[in-house]
Each structure stands twice: as structure tokens, then as C-alpha cells.
Amino acid sequence: MKITEADVRHVAGLARLTLGEAEIPRFIRELNSILDHMDMLSALDTQGLESTVHTGSITNSLRDDEARISQSREQAMANAPEFMNGVFVVPKVLE
Amino acid sequence: MLETARRYRRGETTPTREIEALLEKIRTDDHNAFITVNAEEALEQAARADRDLNEGNEDILLGVPIAIKDNICTRGLPTTCASRILSNFTPAYDATVVRGLRNRGAVIIGKTNLDEFAMGSTTTSSSIGPSRNPWDRTKTPGGSSGGSAAAVASRLCAGALGSDTGGSVRQPASFCGITGLKPTYGSVSRYGLVAFASSLDQVGPMGRSARDVSVLFDAIRGHDPRDSTSVQGTHSLLTLDGLDMHGIRVGVPKAFFAQGLSEDVEGAVNSAISVMRELGADIVPVDLTTLTYGVAVYYIIACAEASSNLARYDGVRYGLRSSDATELVELYSRTRAEGFNAEVKRRIMLGTYVLSAGYYEAYYLKASQVRTLMVQDFQQAFTRCDLIAGPTAPVTAFGLDEMLDDPLSIYLLDIYTIPASLAGLPAMSIPCGFDRGGLPIGLQLIAPSFREDVLLGAGIAFQDATTFHEVMP
């Protein structure tokens, strides 16, 4: 088995996901089953092969560095769960 | 769409009367195709279309009702991605594709259901529950653009936009008996399409016929300065004429007819290939031996990109915020735990794992190298043919109560749509028959990059010779 309980807890921490206790055995089972399938790739020799990270054009796309009208502060804040004095409010970060 | 436009020009109906009738039909409809119905604004847009029509505006899209998948941003209209985490999100802007449709006078009739964040192939993983297949309400419409497909098939709109990352336009089109196009990567702007896997996502048109899809594609494609991956330069010339199939080489990969393909689907796809031969096409065998690796490569790359893209949902700037958290990291983690359903969490976990220290080389890097082999495989195949034909999906729509518990067996059903996605190629599903239970079957056609003209032209030629797309549920 590739993925252990410790792995699931570690990855959930990296992904910022609080897991319920019932979710842990399910993730162990499902992720192992999916990764077993993915291991078929290890049979292929890919030594020295370029990776494909996109299939788009390879030219860089730049625009002129000019100020443009974008969203107003009110629009940007309109969907915020909590804001005050023009800033997003979050719980305390440092004690 | 063309039919609706014709009825307006013949004076058989008006945009306002058409939209009023559709809104009434949607109110009593039970396919669960829509998340949000845009009733008030649609009637305003229709009234404007009435006036423009009287003033002689000839635009085919004028007053034509289009449904939009709910992962495409619409100004002032909720865009939820069928997720609890965005259940209260209303964009301040239109996606470029939506703006394009509005500028042409199209009416945005509503926002359609999907698998949460477009992750899935059944439209069951939605915060509002599953959509239903118009051919049989006990079956899935496919997914993730299942709401758009069901809305088109049950005539709740004239056409729709979906999005396709690994088959999410083509597979529901196949299951619902409509036509759906996944354009070449970069031909349609992704600005305002909520990101799932950015190297694969494309907005795609869905309609009753290849001609309708062609009109819709022409309206949404083109360079957008707001999406640096949208290509500049000339695009292929689209016409509404069928392609003369004489001398067109249609490649048929043996790998597309492998184990797991249903007998009925195989039979219908083979008959469709015979139709193309009768229309003058040369049928040639081609190799696509890397096909078997597609599902593994796709789920590594798509989940890796998703885990990164979905990091933005943290309860700070928009969307759901957990009320239980007392410090910041807890706020992120609880918000995400409460806001995402099981499938999205699974993909975030998988994507985070394959990118994490110690596993990156074995999974993400390996998959992106095998992706190169798949791109090369297509390049090789297209030296021998102009189009590739095969099934869109190995099966027809299955029962909502037959849903497999094992996520891998669901993923494996994406086998035929994934390769074109990984290679960035345009691909289309068109109706080509029915199984013994009367459920639609889709033929998939794949073309070289930016040859949507060939793809759509062949689809139009096929539909001029067949009637599968005209059969109504």
C-alpha cells in the first residue's frame, strides 16, 4: 500500500482540508486504488523526454503597461464574507 | 438556434413570446437542468431583441436563448460551480464568451447544473442534486456539462455553453443525443471560466446540430487580451455548408474499439464510419497506442492543476466562510472541508499528493512526459489522415441508481475523450444512433489543431446524410 494514514493526514494538511475521522480510511482506500492504476506509467521509458505542460502557442503574450479601469474596491469586496474599512477581515494570525 | 432565428424572421414568433414560453416550460420542467434561471433579465434582453429585429438586425443570435454552464461568470447573476463554497457568489463581470454572446443580442436564459467545479462525468456531484437525462429520467445526462446537455436536448434553450477539460462537453452531448464541440486549446478565451485544470480547460458550444454549434463557436472564439493562452492570428473559415468528404481521410484507431466498449456503441460507430465512406471519405487504420495511458496521465495532471487552482477558496475574499474557526489556518481548512464535496476533496488530495516532495518525479513529471508521447502519437496519426473517428464514450447513459462506488471505474469511462484534451486538439461528439434501450450514442471526431472547419464541416455533411440529430426525446 502506497498511501498510509500518516500520508493522508500529511497531504490533507498541505491541502488545508480538515478531514473527518470517517474520511481517512476512505481516502486511504480510494487514493491507493487510483495510484495503483497510475503506476502503469512506470513501465514506459521516458528518459530524456521533454514534458508537455501546455499545448498552447509558445510565444509570450504581453500587453502595454498602461493603467486600465478594473473592478472598483466596492465590486471586489462585494462577495467578501467580512470586511471593514476597505480591508478583508480574518481571524487573528499572531497571538 | 438557426431554427429559432428562422422562426423570428418568418414572423412565427418573437423573442419575447419565445422567452416567455421557455421560462414557463423551465418552471414546470423536472430535469434539474438549471441552477439559476435568469427570468427578469432574459425578458429585458428579449424586449430589446424585439426592437432590434424590427429595425432589421440580421444577426442569427439575436433574441436566441442560450444557457450557460454555472462555472462561467455572468455579471450580476450567481455563478456557483454547483459548490457550497460559491453558493453566494455573484461575479462583478462577464466571462469574455458571455460578453460576446450578449453583444450579439443572444438572451442568457439561465445557468446550468454541473458536477461541482466541473469535476465528474455524471452531474450527480452537484450541490443542487443530479440533473436527469431527457431520454430517460432515471439515467444520468452525463457530465460535467450535464445541465447544459439536458437543457438543449429537452428544448429548454436553443443552444448552450459547456466546458470541457477531459470530455465534459462531448460525453454529455453523447449521452443526451446532441452535438458538442471541444475547441482547440487556445481558440476560445478562458477569461471568466472558473479554473479547474488550466492547461486543459476550454469552453465549448452545445447544440441540436453541427450547424448550430458552428454558429455558437464562431460567436465565442477569438483572441482575448485578458487570456494570455488565447491565440492570436487567423482562425479557420467556418461555413454552414457540409464538407465534401471525397478524398477526406478518416483515421480509425484500433485502440478506440478495445475491451469495455459496449456492443451497441461499437455497432453504431461502425455504421457512422460507413456513412462517411459512402459520402466519399477514405477510411484508413491509424495507431494511437498511447490511448491506454490517457486516464492515468489525465488524472495526475488535471488533479495537480486543480489542487493548485482551488487553493484560492479559503473563506477570505469571497465564498463560504466557516463560522467555527478561531485562527487563520483553521479558517482555511474548515471552510474548505465544509465547502467542497467528496469528489472535489478527492481530487485536491490526489493532486496535492502527486505534486508533493518525493512524489513529483514519479507522478507529475512522469505524466507530463507521457503526455508528450500522446501528442506525438496524434501528430503521427495526422500524417496519415485528416480526421480521426471513434466513439465518444464506451457506454450509453447509465442509471442514476447504478452509480459505481469506486471512483476509478468512473474515471476509466473517460478513456476516449481524454486523449484529444491532453493533446489540445479540437474534438466533437455528434449523434450517430441509439442503443437497444433507445438511448443516444455519440460519434467522436477529432481534428488537427485549429481545424474546427474540417471537424464542423464533416459533422454537417454527416448530419445532412442522417437524421439521428433530429430525433427528439
Coordinates of C-alpha atoms in Angstrom, one line a residue, chain B:
Chain B
M1 CA -30.7 28.2 -32.9
L2 CA -30.9 28.6 -36.7
E3 CA -34.4 27.3 -36.4
T4 CA -35.3 29.9 -33.8
A5 CA -33.7 32.6 -35.9
R6 CA -35.7 31.5 -38.9
R7 CA -39.0 31.5 -36.9
Y8 CA -38.3 35.1 -35.8
R9 CA -37.6 36.2 -39.4
R10 CA -40.8 34.4 -40.7
G11 CA -42.8 36.2 -38.0
E12 CA -43.9 32.9 -36.5
T13 CA -42.9 34.2 -33.0
T14 CA -41.0 37.0 -31.4
P15 CA -38.1 36.9 -28.9
T16 CA -40.4 38.0 -26.1
R17 CA -43.0 35.3 -26.8
E18 CA -40.3 32.7 -27.3
I19 CA -38.6 33.5 -24.0
E20 CA -41.9 33.7 -22.1
A21 CA -42.8 30.3 -23.3
L22 CA -39.4 28.9 -22.4
L23 CA -39.5 30.4 -18.9
E24 CA -42.9 28.8 -18.4
K25 CA -41.5 25.4 -19.7
I26 CA -38.5 25.7 -17.4
R27 CA -40.7 26.4 -14.4
T28 CA -42.5 23.1 -14.7
D29 CA -39.6 21.1 -16.0
D30 CA -38.1 18.3 -13.9
H31 CA -34.7 17.6 -15.3
N32 CA -33.0 19.8 -12.7
A33 CA -31.0 21.3 -15.6
F34 CA -30.8 24.8 -14.2
I35 CA -29.2 26.2 -11.1
T36 CA -30.3 29.8 -11.7
V37 CA -33.0 31.0 -14.2
N38 CA -32.3 34.5 -15.4
A39 CA -36.0 35.3 -15.9
E40 CA -36.1 39.0 -15.4
E41 CA -33.0 39.9 -17.4
A42 CA -33.9 37.4 -20.1
L43 CA -37.2 39.2 -20.7
E44 CA -35.4 42.6 -20.8
Q45 CA -33.0 41.2 -23.4
A46 CA -35.9 39.7 -25.3
A47 CA -37.7 43.0 -25.4
R48 CA -34.5 44.7 -26.8
A49 CA -34.2 41.9 -29.4
D50 CA -37.9 42.5 -30.4
R51 CA -37.0 46.1 -31.2
D52 CA -33.7 45.2 -32.9
L53 CA -35.4 42.6 -35.0
N54 CA -38.0 45.2 -36.2
E55 CA -35.2 47.5 -37.1
G56 CA -33.7 44.9 -39.4
N57 CA -30.9 43.4 -37.3
E58 CA -29.9 40.3 -39.2
D59 CA -27.7 38.6 -36.5
I60 CA -28.6 34.9 -36.2
L61 CA -28.1 35.1 -32.5
L62 CA -30.4 38.0 -31.9
G63 CA -33.0 37.0 -29.3
V64 CA -31.8 33.4 -29.3
P65 CA -32.0 31.8 -25.8
I66 CA -28.6 30.4 -24.7
A67 CA -28.0 28.5 -21.4
I68 CA -24.6 28.9 -19.7
K69 CA -22.9 26.3 -17.5
D70 CA -22.7 27.6 -14.0
N71 CA -18.9 27.7 -13.9
I72 CA -18.8 30.5 -16.4
C73 CA -19.0 34.0 -14.9
T74 CA -22.1 36.1 -15.6
R75 CA -22.3 39.7 -14.3
G76 CA -24.9 40.2 -11.6
L77 CA -26.1 36.6 -11.9
P78 CA -24.9 34.0 -9.3
T79 CA -22.1 31.6 -10.5
T80 CA -21.9 28.7 -8.1
C81 CA -20.0 26.0 -9.8
A82 CA -22.6 23.7 -8.1
S83 CA -20.5 24.1 -5.0
R84 CA -21.5 25.1 -1.5
I85 CA -18.3 27.1 -1.3
L86 CA -19.5 29.5 -4.1
S87 CA -23.2 29.3 -3.2
N88 CA -23.4 33.0 -2.5
F89 CA -21.0 34.2 -5.2
T90 CA -22.2 36.8 -7.8
P91 CA -19.5 37.9 -10.3
A92 CA -18.9 41.6 -11.0
Y93 CA -18.0 40.8 -14.6
D94 CA -19.0 38.7 -17.6
A95 CA -16.7 35.9 -18.9
T96 CA -15.5 37.0 -22.4
V97 CA -17.6 34.3 -24.0
V98 CA -20.7 35.6 -22.3
R99 CA -20.0 39.2 -23.2
G100 CA -19.5 38.0 -26.8
L101 CA -22.9 36.4 -26.8
R102 CA -24.6 39.4 -25.2
N103 CA -23.0 41.8 -27.7
R104 CA -24.6 39.7 -30.5
G105 CA -28.0 40.1 -28.8
A106 CA -28.3 36.5 -27.5
V107 CA -30.5 36.0 -24.5
I108 CA -28.9 34.4 -21.4
I109 CA -31.8 32.2 -20.2
G110 CA -30.0 30.8 -17.2
K111 CA -27.1 28.9 -15.6
T112 CA -27.0 25.2 -15.9
N113 CA -26.1 22.4 -13.5
L114 CA -22.8 20.6 -13.4
D115 CA -20.6 18.3 -11.3
E116 CA -19.1 20.6 -8.6
F117 CA -16.3 22.6 -10.3
A118 CA -16.8 20.5 -13.4
M119 CA -15.2 17.5 -11.8
G120 CA -17.2 14.5 -12.8
S121 CA -19.0 12.8 -15.7
T122 CA -22.5 12.3 -14.3
T123 CA -23.8 15.7 -12.9
T124 CA -24.5 13.9 -9.7
S125 CA -21.8 15.6 -7.7
S126 CA -23.7 18.9 -7.6
S127 CA -24.9 21.0 -4.6
I128 CA -28.4 21.0 -6.1
G129 CA -28.5 17.3 -6.8
P130 CA -28.3 15.4 -10.1
S131 CA -29.7 16.5 -13.5
R132 CA -31.8 14.0 -15.4
N133 CA -31.4 12.6 -18.9
P134 CA -34.3 13.8 -21.1
W135 CA -34.3 10.4 -22.8
D136 CA -34.9 8.6 -19.5
R137 CA -35.2 10.5 -16.3
T138 CA -33.7 7.6 -14.3
K139 CA -30.4 8.0 -16.2
T140 CA -27.6 10.4 -15.9
P141 CA -27.3 13.1 -18.6
G142 CA -23.5 12.6 -18.4
G143 CA -21.2 15.4 -17.2
S144 CA -19.9 17.6 -16.2
S145 CA -21.9 19.8 -18.5
G146 CA -25.0 17.6 -17.9
G147 CA -27.3 20.6 -17.2
S148 CA -26.4 22.2 -20.5
A149 CA -26.8 19.0 -22.4
A150 CA -30.2 18.2 -20.7
A151 CA -31.4 21.8 -21.4
V152 CA -30.5 21.6 -25.1
A153 CA -32.0 18.0 -25.5
S154 CA -35.2 18.9 -23.8
R155 CA -35.6 22.2 -25.7
L156 CA -35.3 24.5 -22.7
C157 CA -32.9 26.6 -24.7
A158 CA -31.7 26.9 -28.3
G159 CA -28.0 26.2 -27.5
A160 CA -25.7 26.2 -24.6
L161 CA -22.2 26.7 -23.4
G162 CA -20.4 24.0 -21.5
S163 CA -16.8 23.5 -20.6
D164 CA -14.6 20.5 -21.4
T165 CA -11.4 19.6 -19.5
G166 CA -11.4 15.8 -20.2
G167 CA -14.7 15.3 -22.0
S168 CA -17.2 17.4 -20.1
V169 CA -18.9 18.8 -23.3
R170 CA -18.5 15.7 -25.5
Q171 CA -19.6 12.9 -23.1
P172 CA -22.9 14.6 -22.0
A173 CA -23.6 15.6 -25.6
S174 CA -23.2 11.9 -26.5
F175 CA -25.5 10.8 -23.6
C176 CA -28.2 13.3 -24.4
G177 CA -28.2 13.0 -28.2
I178 CA -26.9 16.5 -29.1
T179 CA -23.9 17.9 -30.8
G180 CA -21.0 19.3 -28.7
L181 CA -17.6 20.7 -29.6
K182 CA -14.4 21.0 -27.5
P183 CA -12.4 23.6 -29.4
T184 CA -8.7 23.6 -29.9
Y185 CA -6.9 24.7 -26.7
G186 CA -6.4 28.5 -27.0
S187 CA -9.1 29.1 -29.6
V188 CA -11.7 30.3 -27.0
S189 CA -11.0 32.7 -24.2
R190 CA -10.9 31.2 -20.7
Y191 CA -11.4 34.6 -19.0
G192 CA -14.2 34.2 -16.6
L193 CA -14.3 30.4 -16.9
V194 CA -13.7 29.2 -13.3
A195 CA -10.4 27.4 -13.5
F196 CA -10.2 23.6 -12.9
A197 CA -7.2 22.4 -14.9
S198 CA -5.8 25.4 -16.8
S199 CA -3.8 23.5 -19.4
L200 CA -6.9 21.6 -20.5
D201 CA -10.0 23.7 -19.8
Q202 CA -11.9 25.1 -22.9
V203 CA -15.4 26.5 -23.2
G204 CA -17.4 24.6 -25.8
P205 CA -20.7 25.1 -27.6
M206 CA -23.5 22.6 -27.5
G207 CA -26.5 22.5 -29.8
R208 CA -29.0 20.4 -31.7
S209 CA -26.9 20.3 -34.8
A210 CA -23.4 20.8 -36.1
R211 CA -24.6 24.0 -37.8
D212 CA -25.9 25.4 -34.5
V213 CA -22.6 24.5 -32.9
S214 CA -20.7 26.2 -35.7
V215 CA -22.7 29.4 -35.3
L216 CA -22.1 29.4 -31.5
F217 CA -18.4 28.6 -31.9
D218 CA -17.9 31.4 -34.3
A219 CA -19.5 33.8 -31.7
I220 CA -17.2 32.8 -28.8
R221 CA -13.8 32.1 -30.4
G222 CA -11.0 34.6 -31.0
H223 CA -8.1 36.2 -29.2
D224 CA -8.8 37.9 -25.9
P225 CA -6.2 40.1 -24.3
R226 CA -7.5 39.0 -20.9
D227 CA -6.4 35.4 -21.6
S228 CA -2.8 35.1 -22.5
T229 CA -3.3 31.5 -23.6
S230 CA -5.9 32.5 -26.2
V231 CA -4.1 32.5 -29.6
Q232 CA -3.7 35.5 -31.9
G233 CA -3.8 35.3 -35.6
T234 CA -6.2 33.9 -38.2
H235 CA -8.8 31.3 -37.4
S236 CA -10.2 28.8 -39.9
L237 CA -13.0 29.9 -42.1
L238 CA -16.3 28.4 -41.0
T239 CA -19.2 27.9 -43.3
L240 CA -22.6 26.3 -42.8
D241 CA -22.0 24.1 -45.8
G242 CA -21.2 20.4 -45.4
L243 CA -17.6 19.4 -46.2
D244 CA -17.2 17.5 -49.5
M245 CA -16.0 14.2 -48.0
H246 CA -14.4 13.0 -51.2
G247 CA -10.7 12.5 -50.6
I248 CA -11.0 13.2 -46.9
R249 CA -9.0 10.6 -45.0
V250 CA -10.8 9.4 -41.8
G251 CA -8.5 7.6 -39.5
V252 CA -9.9 4.8 -37.3
P253 CA -7.6 3.8 -34.4
K254 CA -8.0 0.2 -33.4
A255 CA -7.4 1.3 -29.8
F256 CA -10.8 3.1 -29.9
F257 CA -12.5 -0.3 -30.2
A258 CA -11.0 -2.1 -27.3
Q259 CA -12.3 -4.1 -24.4
G260 CA -15.0 -2.4 -22.4
L261 CA -16.7 -0.9 -25.5
S262 CA -20.4 -1.7 -25.5
E263 CA -21.6 -3.7 -28.4
D264 CA -24.4 -1.2 -29.3
V265 CA -21.9 1.7 -29.3
E266 CA -19.4 -0.2 -31.4
G267 CA -22.2 -1.1 -33.9
A268 CA -23.5 2.5 -34.2
V269 CA -20.0 4.0 -34.6
N270 CA -19.1 1.5 -37.3
S271 CA -22.2 2.3 -39.2
A272 CA -21.4 6.0 -38.9
I273 CA -17.9 5.3 -40.3
S274 CA -19.7 3.5 -43.2
V275 CA -21.8 6.6 -43.8
M276 CA -18.7 8.7 -44.1
R277 CA -17.3 6.1 -46.6
E278 CA -20.5 6.4 -48.6
L279 CA -20.1 10.1 -48.6
G280 CA -16.7 9.7 -50.3
A281 CA -14.3 9.5 -47.4
D282 CA -11.3 7.2 -47.4
I283 CA -11.2 5.1 -44.2
V284 CA -7.7 4.4 -43.0
P285 CA -6.4 2.5 -40.0
V286 CA -4.2 4.6 -37.7
D287 CA -2.3 3.8 -34.5
L288 CA -3.0 5.5 -31.2
T289 CA -1.2 3.1 -29.0
T290 CA -0.7 5.6 -26.1
L291 CA -4.5 5.7 -25.6
T292 CA -4.4 3.2 -22.7
Y293 CA -2.2 5.6 -20.7
G294 CA -4.6 8.5 -21.1
V295 CA -6.7 8.1 -17.9
A296 CA -3.6 7.8 -15.7
V297 CA -1.9 10.8 -17.3
Y298 CA -5.1 12.9 -17.2
Y299 CA -6.0 12.3 -13.6
I300 CA -2.5 13.1 -12.5
I301 CA -2.2 16.4 -14.5
A302 CA -5.8 17.5 -14.0
C303 CA -5.8 16.9 -10.3
A304 CA -2.4 18.5 -9.8
E305 CA -3.6 21.6 -11.6
A306 CA -6.9 21.5 -9.7
S307 CA -5.2 21.3 -6.3
S308 CA -3.4 24.5 -7.2
N309 CA -6.3 26.3 -8.8
L310 CA -8.7 25.5 -5.9
A311 CA -6.3 26.8 -3.3
R312 CA -8.0 30.2 -3.8
Y313 CA -11.1 29.1 -1.9
D314 CA -10.1 29.9 1.6
G315 CA -13.0 31.8 3.0
V316 CA -11.2 35.2 3.0
R317 CA -12.2 37.2 -0.1
Y318 CA -15.4 35.6 -1.4
G319 CA -17.5 32.5 -1.0
L320 CA -18.3 30.4 2.1
R321 CA -16.6 31.1 5.4
S322 CA -16.7 28.6 8.2
S323 CA -18.2 30.1 11.3
D324 CA -16.3 27.7 13.6
A325 CA -12.7 28.9 13.2
T326 CA -10.8 30.9 15.7
E327 CA -7.4 31.2 13.9
L328 CA -6.4 31.6 10.2
V329 CA -5.2 28.2 9.1
E330 CA -8.2 26.7 10.8
L331 CA -10.4 29.1 8.9
Y332 CA -9.0 27.9 5.6
S333 CA -9.2 24.2 6.5
R334 CA -12.7 24.2 8.0
T335 CA -14.1 26.4 5.2
R336 CA -12.7 24.0 2.6
A337 CA -13.9 21.0 4.5
E338 CA -17.4 22.4 4.7
G339 CA -17.5 23.9 1.2
F340 CA -16.3 21.1 -1.0
N341 CA -18.0 17.7 -1.6
A342 CA -16.3 14.3 -1.7
E343 CA -15.2 14.2 -5.3
V344 CA -13.5 17.7 -5.2
K345 CA -11.8 16.8 -2.0
R346 CA -10.6 13.5 -3.5
R347 CA -9.1 15.3 -6.5
I348 CA -7.5 18.0 -4.3
M349 CA -5.9 15.3 -2.2
L350 CA -4.7 13.3 -5.2
G351 CA -3.3 16.5 -6.9
T352 CA -1.6 17.6 -3.7
Y353 CA 0.0 14.2 -3.3
V354 CA 1.3 13.9 -6.9
L355 CA 2.9 17.3 -6.5
S356 CA 4.3 16.8 -3.0
A357 CA 8.0 16.3 -2.2
G358 CA 9.1 12.8 -3.1
Y359 CA 6.3 12.0 -5.5
Y360 CA 6.6 14.8 -8.0
E361 CA 9.0 13.0 -10.3
A362 CA 7.2 9.6 -10.1
Y363 CA 3.8 11.1 -10.9
Y364 CA 3.5 14.7 -12.2
L365 CA 6.8 14.8 -14.1
K366 CA 6.2 11.3 -15.5
A367 CA 2.7 12.1 -16.6
S368 CA 3.7 15.3 -18.4
Q369 CA 6.4 13.3 -20.2
V370 CA 3.9 10.6 -21.3
R371 CA 1.6 13.5 -22.4
T372 CA 4.4 14.3 -24.9
L373 CA 4.2 10.8 -26.2
M374 CA 0.4 11.2 -26.6
V375 CA 0.9 14.5 -28.5
Q376 CA 3.4 12.8 -30.8
D377 CA 1.1 9.9 -31.3
F378 CA -1.6 12.2 -32.7
Q379 CA 1.0 14.1 -34.8
Q380 CA 2.0 10.8 -36.4
A381 CA -1.6 9.8 -36.9
F382 CA -2.4 13.1 -38.6
T383 CA 0.3 12.5 -41.3
R384 CA -2.0 9.6 -42.5
C385 CA -5.4 11.1 -42.0
D386 CA -7.4 14.4 -41.9
L387 CA -9.8 13.4 -39.1
I388 CA -10.0 10.6 -36.5
A389 CA -13.3 8.9 -35.8
G390 CA -14.4 6.7 -32.9
P391 CA -16.8 6.5 -30.0
T392 CA -17.2 9.4 -27.6
A393 CA -17.9 7.1 -24.7
P394 CA -17.7 3.4 -24.3
V395 CA -21.2 3.2 -22.9
T396 CA -24.6 5.0 -23.2
A397 CA -26.2 6.8 -20.3
F398 CA -26.4 4.7 -17.2
G399 CA -28.9 4.7 -14.3
L400 CA -28.5 7.3 -11.5
D401 CA -29.0 4.3 -9.2
E402 CA -26.3 2.3 -10.9
M403 CA -23.6 4.8 -9.9
L404 CA -20.4 3.0 -9.2
D405 CA -19.0 3.5 -5.7
D406 CA -15.4 3.1 -7.0
P407 CA -14.2 6.4 -8.4
L408 CA -11.6 4.7 -10.6
S409 CA -14.2 2.8 -12.6
I410 CA -16.0 6.2 -13.3
Y411 CA -12.7 7.8 -14.3
L412 CA -12.0 4.9 -16.8
L413 CA -15.1 5.8 -18.7
D414 CA -13.3 9.0 -19.9
I415 CA -10.9 6.9 -21.9
Y416 CA -12.0 8.1 -25.4
T417 CA -12.4 11.8 -24.7
I418 CA -9.2 12.4 -22.7
P419 CA -6.6 12.0 -25.4
A420 CA -7.8 15.0 -27.5
S421 CA -7.8 17.0 -24.3
L422 CA -4.3 16.2 -23.4
A423 CA -3.1 17.0 -26.9
G424 CA -5.2 20.2 -27.0
L425 CA -7.0 19.1 -30.2
P426 CA -10.5 20.0 -31.3
A427 CA -13.0 17.2 -30.9
M428 CA -16.7 16.9 -31.3
S429 CA -19.5 14.5 -30.4
I430 CA -22.4 14.0 -32.8
P431 CA -25.4 11.7 -32.5
C432 CA -24.9 8.5 -34.6
G433 CA -27.6 6.1 -33.3
F434 CA -29.4 4.6 -30.4
D435 CA -28.8 1.6 -28.2
R436 CA -31.3 -1.2 -27.7
G437 CA -32.9 0.8 -24.8
G438 CA -33.4 3.8 -27.1
L439 CA -30.6 5.9 -25.5
P440 CA -28.4 8.1 -27.8
I441 CA -24.9 7.1 -28.9
G442 CA -22.2 9.7 -29.9
L443 CA -19.6 9.6 -32.6
Q444 CA -16.5 11.4 -31.8
L445 CA -14.5 13.2 -34.4
I446 CA -11.0 14.6 -33.7
A447 CA -9.1 17.1 -36.0
P448 CA -5.7 18.6 -36.0
S449 CA -5.2 21.9 -34.1
F450 CA -7.4 24.8 -35.3
R451 CA -9.1 22.6 -37.9
E452 CA -12.6 23.1 -36.5
D453 CA -13.6 24.0 -40.1
V454 CA -12.9 20.4 -41.1
L455 CA -14.5 19.0 -37.9
L456 CA -17.7 21.0 -38.2
G457 CA -17.9 20.6 -42.0
A458 CA -17.7 16.8 -41.6
G459 CA -20.3 17.0 -38.9
I460 CA -22.6 19.0 -41.1
A461 CA -22.1 16.6 -44.0
F462 CA -22.8 13.6 -41.7
Q463 CA -26.0 15.3 -40.4
D464 CA -27.2 16.2 -43.9
A465 CA -27.0 12.4 -44.6
T466 CA -28.5 11.2 -41.4
T467 CA -31.4 12.0 -39.1
F468 CA -30.1 10.9 -35.6
H469 CA -29.7 14.6 -34.5
E470 CA -33.4 15.3 -35.4
V471 CA -34.9 12.7 -33.2
M472 CA -36.4 14.2 -30.0
P473 CA -36.5 12.6 -26.6

